[in-house]
Amino acid sequence: MSSWFEGPLAAFDTETTGIDVEHDRIVSAALVVQRGAGSLPEVRRWLVSPGIPVPRAATEIHGLTDTHLQQHGRWPAPVMDEVARALAEQTARGTPVVVMNAPFDLTLLDRELKRHRNATLATYLSLRSLSVLDPRVLDKHLDRYRKGRRTLTDLCAHYGVELTGAHDAGADAMAALEVVRAVGRRYASRLEKLTPSELHARQTAWYAAQARGLQAWFALNGSDEVCDPAWPLRPDLPAAA
């Protein structure tokens, strides 16, 4: 029986108006499904007219302008519904979903669903049965003392994965998926006996520990930045009194 990292995997990625999961918006999304290592991937893409201006800084990263999104993007409400249903379909099949920096993309999707569908991500899928594989969390735990950044570009370079068209949601999702396969192969002795659901549970603890370590580093350097330890989805902000 082949290991999970050689079997079916899906990967999800978004491009956005910024990095604030509570207020920024999704402008494009992609879901990549690969039935097995080396098989031809199925790629589904969405382009969104977010209803707010796209900051120039964001456009410089992903290349999506207000004009292009207004002409070719769709209204967010049906798109968010389709994206959530597509993820739910993979979850129902038992397919692990690769999400690079999962607390960002999944939380932003959850907030978009609340904004446009009066629903939550949990409305569409059982978070208990969700198996997320986050290449950043996996790499940071398995090779914790390696120096340097751990962006998707960095991880691709480290694991020998080709990344063509960075900051395109489809390209980034496919690259993240291949990084997870590469991580699995490199650390097979530590990972192959774990099921994706067991690995999901362990990443919850690993991410929390990583967040605490980063929080301590910020405090040591006089920064008041807060690191949320929740993974793969951040909780709602408390309502204002």
PDB file of C-alpha atoms in Angstrom, residues 213-225:
ATOM      1  CA  GLY A 213       8.232  30.565  19.901  1.00  0.00           C
ATOM      2  CA  LEU A 214       7.724  33.409  17.442  1.00  0.00           C
ATOM      3  CA  GLN A 215       5.763  35.363  20.044  1.00  0.00           C
ATOM      4  CA  ALA A 216       8.647  34.996  22.495  1.00  0.00           C
ATOM      5  CA  TRP A 217      11.087  36.171  19.831  1.00  0.00           C
ATOM      6  CA  PHE A 218       8.945  39.250  19.131  1.00  0.00           C
ATOM      7  CA  ALA A 219       8.755  40.063  22.846  1.00  0.00           C
ATOM      8  CA  LEU A 220      12.516  39.685  23.186  1.00  0.00           C
ATOM      9  CA  ASN A 221      12.983  42.188  20.377  1.00  0.00           C
ATOM     10  CA  GLY A 222      10.501  44.704  21.746  1.00  0.00           C
ATOM     11  CA  SER A 223       7.716  44.045  19.254  1.00  0.00           C
ATOM     12  CA  ASP A 224       4.065  43.975  20.328  1.00  0.00           C
ATOM     13  CA  GLU A 225       3.010  41.831  17.346  1.00  0.00           C
TER      14      GLU A 225
END
